[in-house]
Amino acid sequence: MTLTTLVIGASAAAREAAIAKALEPGVPSAVILEGLPDGKSASALPPATAMQQIIRIAPGCICCTGSLTMRVTLNRVLRHKPQRLFISLADASHLVEIRRFLCTSSYKQLLMLTEDMRIPS
């Protein structure tokens, strides 16, 4: 099972910085970033490696307009069997629906949702 944490709140840069701090060296991890970087600073995330995948997807609610994109991206990520997965959400207004999506029969045997990482504004 892949431990999966939804990262919400603040700016894209703040969410990426929080994820960078949470990444553990030597632990196969993946990061899915929804939305575009804010362009104010370089990403705090380390460059992608064989142990750490970093994928950015276009903004759009992953349970509504972006569900197909999220499903394809998630399936590709899970083929690499990461131990940790962080999903940074540009908009958390549909958080309940997103958690429900991640608990569907397609993913409930693969993902173990953790407590959300809430970044204050």
PDB file of C-alpha atoms in Angstrom:
ATOM      1  CA  MET A   1       0.000   0.000   0.000  1.00  0.00           C
ATOM      2  CA  THR A   2       1.187   3.477  -0.853  1.00  0.00           C
ATOM      3  CA  LEU A   3       0.784   6.002   1.969  1.00  0.00           C
ATOM      4  CA  THR A   4      -0.991   8.921   0.311  1.00  0.00           C
ATOM      5  CA  THR A   5      -1.170  12.453   1.672  1.00  0.00           C
ATOM      6  CA  LEU A   6      -3.248  15.278   0.213  1.00  0.00           C
ATOM      7  CA  VAL A   7      -1.486  18.628   0.576  1.00  0.00           C
ATOM      8  CA  ILE A   8      -3.772  21.647   0.660  1.00  0.00           C
ATOM      9  CA  GLY A   9      -3.740  25.355   1.429  1.00  0.00           C
ATOM     10  CA  ALA A  10      -1.449  28.324   0.926  1.00  0.00           C
ATOM     11  CA  SER A  11       0.408  28.877  -2.318  1.00  0.00           C
ATOM     12  CA  ALA A  12       1.940  26.324  -4.669  1.00  0.00           C
ATOM     13  CA  ALA A  13       5.400  27.299  -3.391  1.00  0.00           C
ATOM     14  CA  ALA A  14       4.372  26.751   0.252  1.00  0.00           C
ATOM     15  CA  ARG A  15       2.833  23.355  -0.548  1.00  0.00           C
ATOM     16  CA  GLU A  16       5.962  22.295  -2.450  1.00  0.00           C
ATOM     17  CA  ALA A  17       8.205  23.425   0.415  1.00  0.00           C
ATOM     18  CA  ALA A  18       6.150  21.393   2.903  1.00  0.00           C
ATOM     19  CA  ILE A  19       6.334  18.321   0.670  1.00  0.00           C
ATOM     20  CA  ALA A  20      10.110  18.767   0.260  1.00  0.00           C
ATOM     21  CA  LYS A  21      10.470  18.693   4.062  1.00  0.00           C
ATOM     22  CA  ALA A  22       8.304  15.571   4.320  1.00  0.00           C
ATOM     23  CA  LEU A  23      10.202  13.534   1.714  1.00  0.00           C
ATOM     24  CA  GLU A  24      12.380  10.893   3.323  1.00  0.00           C
ATOM     25  CA  PRO A  25      15.738  10.043   1.726  1.00  0.00           C
ATOM     26  CA  GLY A  26      15.844   6.480   0.418  1.00  0.00           C
ATOM     27  CA  VAL A  27      12.051   6.060   0.432  1.00  0.00           C
ATOM     28  CA  PRO A  28      10.551   5.608  -3.046  1.00  0.00           C
ATOM     29  CA  SER A  29       8.150   8.529  -3.350  1.00  0.00           C
ATOM     30  CA  ALA A  30       5.997  10.321  -5.874  1.00  0.00           C
ATOM     31  CA  VAL A  31       4.616  13.836  -5.922  1.00  0.00           C
ATOM     32  CA  ILE A  32       1.680  14.912  -8.067  1.00  0.00           C
ATOM     33  CA  LEU A  33       1.361  18.681  -8.233  1.00  0.00           C
ATOM     34  CA  GLU A  34      -1.916  20.101  -9.487  1.00  0.00           C
ATOM     35  CA  GLY A  35      -1.652  23.473 -11.115  1.00  0.00           C
ATOM     36  CA  LEU A  36       1.154  25.639 -12.341  1.00  0.00           C
ATOM     37  CA  PRO A  37       3.956  26.992 -10.181  1.00  0.00           C
ATOM     38  CA  ASP A  38       3.402  30.535  -9.015  1.00  0.00           C
ATOM     39  CA  GLY A  39       6.642  31.656 -10.685  1.00  0.00           C
ATOM     40  CA  LYS A  40       7.802  33.625  -7.645  1.00  0.00           C
ATOM     41  CA  SER A  41      10.631  31.272  -6.764  1.00  0.00           C
ATOM     42  CA  ALA A  42      12.271  28.029  -7.757  1.00  0.00           C
ATOM     43  CA  SER A  43      10.603  24.879  -6.526  1.00  0.00           C
ATOM     44  CA  ALA A  44      11.739  23.640  -3.126  1.00  0.00           C
ATOM     45  CA  LEU A  45      11.366  20.076  -4.372  1.00  0.00           C
ATOM     46  CA  PRO A  46      14.515  18.196  -5.296  1.00  0.00           C
ATOM     47  CA  PRO A  47      14.899  17.136  -8.938  1.00  0.00           C
ATOM     48  CA  ALA A  48      13.121  13.928  -9.907  1.00  0.00           C
ATOM     49  CA  THR A  49      15.187  10.760  -9.534  1.00  0.00           C
ATOM     50  CA  ALA A  50      14.620   7.035  -9.875  1.00  0.00           C
ATOM     51  CA  MET A  51      13.502   7.075  -6.213  1.00  0.00           C
ATOM     52  CA  GLN A  52      11.333  10.195  -6.474  1.00  0.00           C
ATOM     53  CA  GLN A  53       8.882  10.962  -9.248  1.00  0.00           C
ATOM     54  CA  ILE A  54       7.620  14.529  -9.568  1.00  0.00           C
ATOM     55  CA  ILE A  55       4.700  15.079 -11.923  1.00  0.00           C
ATOM     56  CA  ARG A  56       2.838  18.319 -12.564  1.00  0.00           C
ATOM     57  CA  ILE A  57      -0.661  18.181 -14.013  1.00  0.00           C
ATOM     58  CA  ALA A  58      -2.762  21.010 -15.398  1.00  0.00           C
ATOM     59  CA  PRO A  59      -5.044  22.784 -12.957  1.00  0.00           C
ATOM     60  CA  GLY A  60      -8.621  21.610 -12.818  1.00  0.00           C
ATOM     61  CA  CYS A  61     -10.526  19.810 -10.125  1.00  0.00           C
ATOM     62  CA  ILE A  62      -9.322  16.201 -10.140  1.00  0.00           C
ATOM     63  CA  CYS A  63     -12.769  14.904  -9.251  1.00  0.00           C
ATOM     64  CA  CYS A  64     -14.590  16.920 -11.929  1.00  0.00           C
ATOM     65  CA  THR A  65     -12.952  18.278 -15.069  1.00  0.00           C
ATOM     66  CA  GLY A  66      -9.561  16.680 -14.483  1.00  0.00           C
ATOM     67  CA  SER A  67     -10.612  13.212 -13.383  1.00  0.00           C
ATOM     68  CA  LEU A  68      -9.342  11.448 -16.516  1.00  0.00           C
ATOM     69  CA  THR A  69      -5.997  13.239 -16.317  1.00  0.00           C
ATOM     70  CA  MET A  70      -5.672  12.362 -12.642  1.00  0.00           C
ATOM     71  CA  ARG A  71      -6.633   8.729 -13.213  1.00  0.00           C
ATOM     72  CA  VAL A  72      -4.042   8.300 -16.005  1.00  0.00           C
ATOM     73  CA  THR A  73      -1.349  10.094 -13.989  1.00  0.00           C
ATOM     74  CA  LEU A  74      -2.102   8.122 -10.840  1.00  0.00           C
ATOM     75  CA  ASN A  75      -2.040   4.811 -12.703  1.00  0.00           C
ATOM     76  CA  ARG A  76       1.362   5.663 -14.218  1.00  0.00           C
ATOM     77  CA  VAL A  77       2.754   6.669 -10.830  1.00  0.00           C
ATOM     78  CA  LEU A  78       1.492   3.525  -9.117  1.00  0.00           C
ATOM     79  CA  ARG A  79       3.219   1.278 -11.661  1.00  0.00           C
ATOM     80  CA  HIS A  80       6.487   2.324  -9.975  1.00  0.00           C
ATOM     81  CA  LYS A  81       5.136   1.237  -6.564  1.00  0.00           C
ATOM     82  CA  PRO A  82       6.112   4.265  -4.466  1.00  0.00           C
ATOM     83  CA  GLN A  83       5.925   3.878  -0.699  1.00  0.00           C
ATOM     84  CA  ARG A  84       4.809   7.504  -0.299  1.00  0.00           C
ATOM     85  CA  LEU A  85       2.633   9.677  -2.512  1.00  0.00           C
ATOM     86  CA  PHE A  86       1.921  13.362  -2.017  1.00  0.00           C
ATOM     87  CA  ILE A  87      -0.828  15.035  -4.033  1.00  0.00           C
ATOM     88  CA  SER A  88      -0.729  18.832  -3.920  1.00  0.00           C
ATOM     89  CA  LEU A  89      -4.125  20.353  -4.645  1.00  0.00           C
ATOM     90  CA  ALA A  90      -4.482  23.850  -6.090  1.00  0.00           C
ATOM     91  CA  ASP A  91      -8.085  23.978  -4.841  1.00  0.00           C
ATOM     92  CA  ALA A  92      -9.399  21.943  -1.934  1.00  0.00           C
ATOM     93  CA  SER A  93     -13.064  22.888  -2.320  1.00  0.00           C
ATOM     94  CA  HIS A  94     -13.937  19.315  -3.381  1.00  0.00           C
ATOM     95  CA  LEU A  95     -11.725  17.571  -0.823  1.00  0.00           C
ATOM     96  CA  VAL A  96     -14.442  15.087   0.203  1.00  0.00           C
ATOM     97  CA  GLU A  97     -15.023  14.081  -3.427  1.00  0.00           C
ATOM     98  CA  ILE A  98     -11.289  13.771  -4.089  1.00  0.00           C
ATOM     99  CA  ARG A  99     -10.838  11.501  -1.070  1.00  0.00           C
ATOM    100  CA  ARG A 100     -13.829   9.460  -2.287  1.00  0.00           C
ATOM    101  CA  PHE A 101     -12.202   9.172  -5.755  1.00  0.00           C
ATOM    102  CA  LEU A 102      -8.987   7.890  -4.149  1.00  0.00           C
ATOM    103  CA  CYS A 103     -10.985   5.290  -2.192  1.00  0.00           C
ATOM    104  CA  THR A 104     -12.804   3.803  -5.193  1.00  0.00           C
ATOM    105  CA  SER A 105     -12.421   0.106  -5.967  1.00  0.00           C
ATOM    106  CA  SER A 106      -9.671   0.981  -8.469  1.00  0.00           C
ATOM    107  CA  TYR A 107      -7.445   2.387  -5.721  1.00  0.00           C
ATOM    108  CA  LYS A 108      -8.544   1.104  -2.318  1.00  0.00           C
ATOM    109  CA  GLN A 109      -6.178  -1.885  -2.540  1.00  0.00           C
ATOM    110  CA  LEU A 110      -3.276   0.378  -3.573  1.00  0.00           C
ATOM    111  CA  LEU A 111      -3.581   3.569  -1.519  1.00  0.00           C
ATOM    112  CA  MET A 112      -3.751   4.215   2.197  1.00  0.00           C
ATOM    113  CA  LEU A 113      -4.892   7.791   2.791  1.00  0.00           C
ATOM    114  CA  THR A 114      -3.211   9.610   5.652  1.00  0.00           C
ATOM    115  CA  GLU A 115      -4.258  12.773   7.419  1.00  0.00           C
ATOM    116  CA  ASP A 116      -4.237  15.775   5.065  1.00  0.00           C
ATOM    117  CA  MET A 117      -1.257  18.119   5.229  1.00  0.00           C
ATOM    118  CA  ARG A 118      -2.821  21.561   5.652  1.00  0.00           C
ATOM    119  CA  ILE A 119      -0.501  24.476   4.943  1.00  0.00           C
ATOM    120  CA  PRO A 120      -1.633  27.732   6.575  1.00  0.00           C
ATOM    121  CA  SER A 121      -1.889  30.827   4.393  1.00  0.00           C
TER     122      SER A 121
END
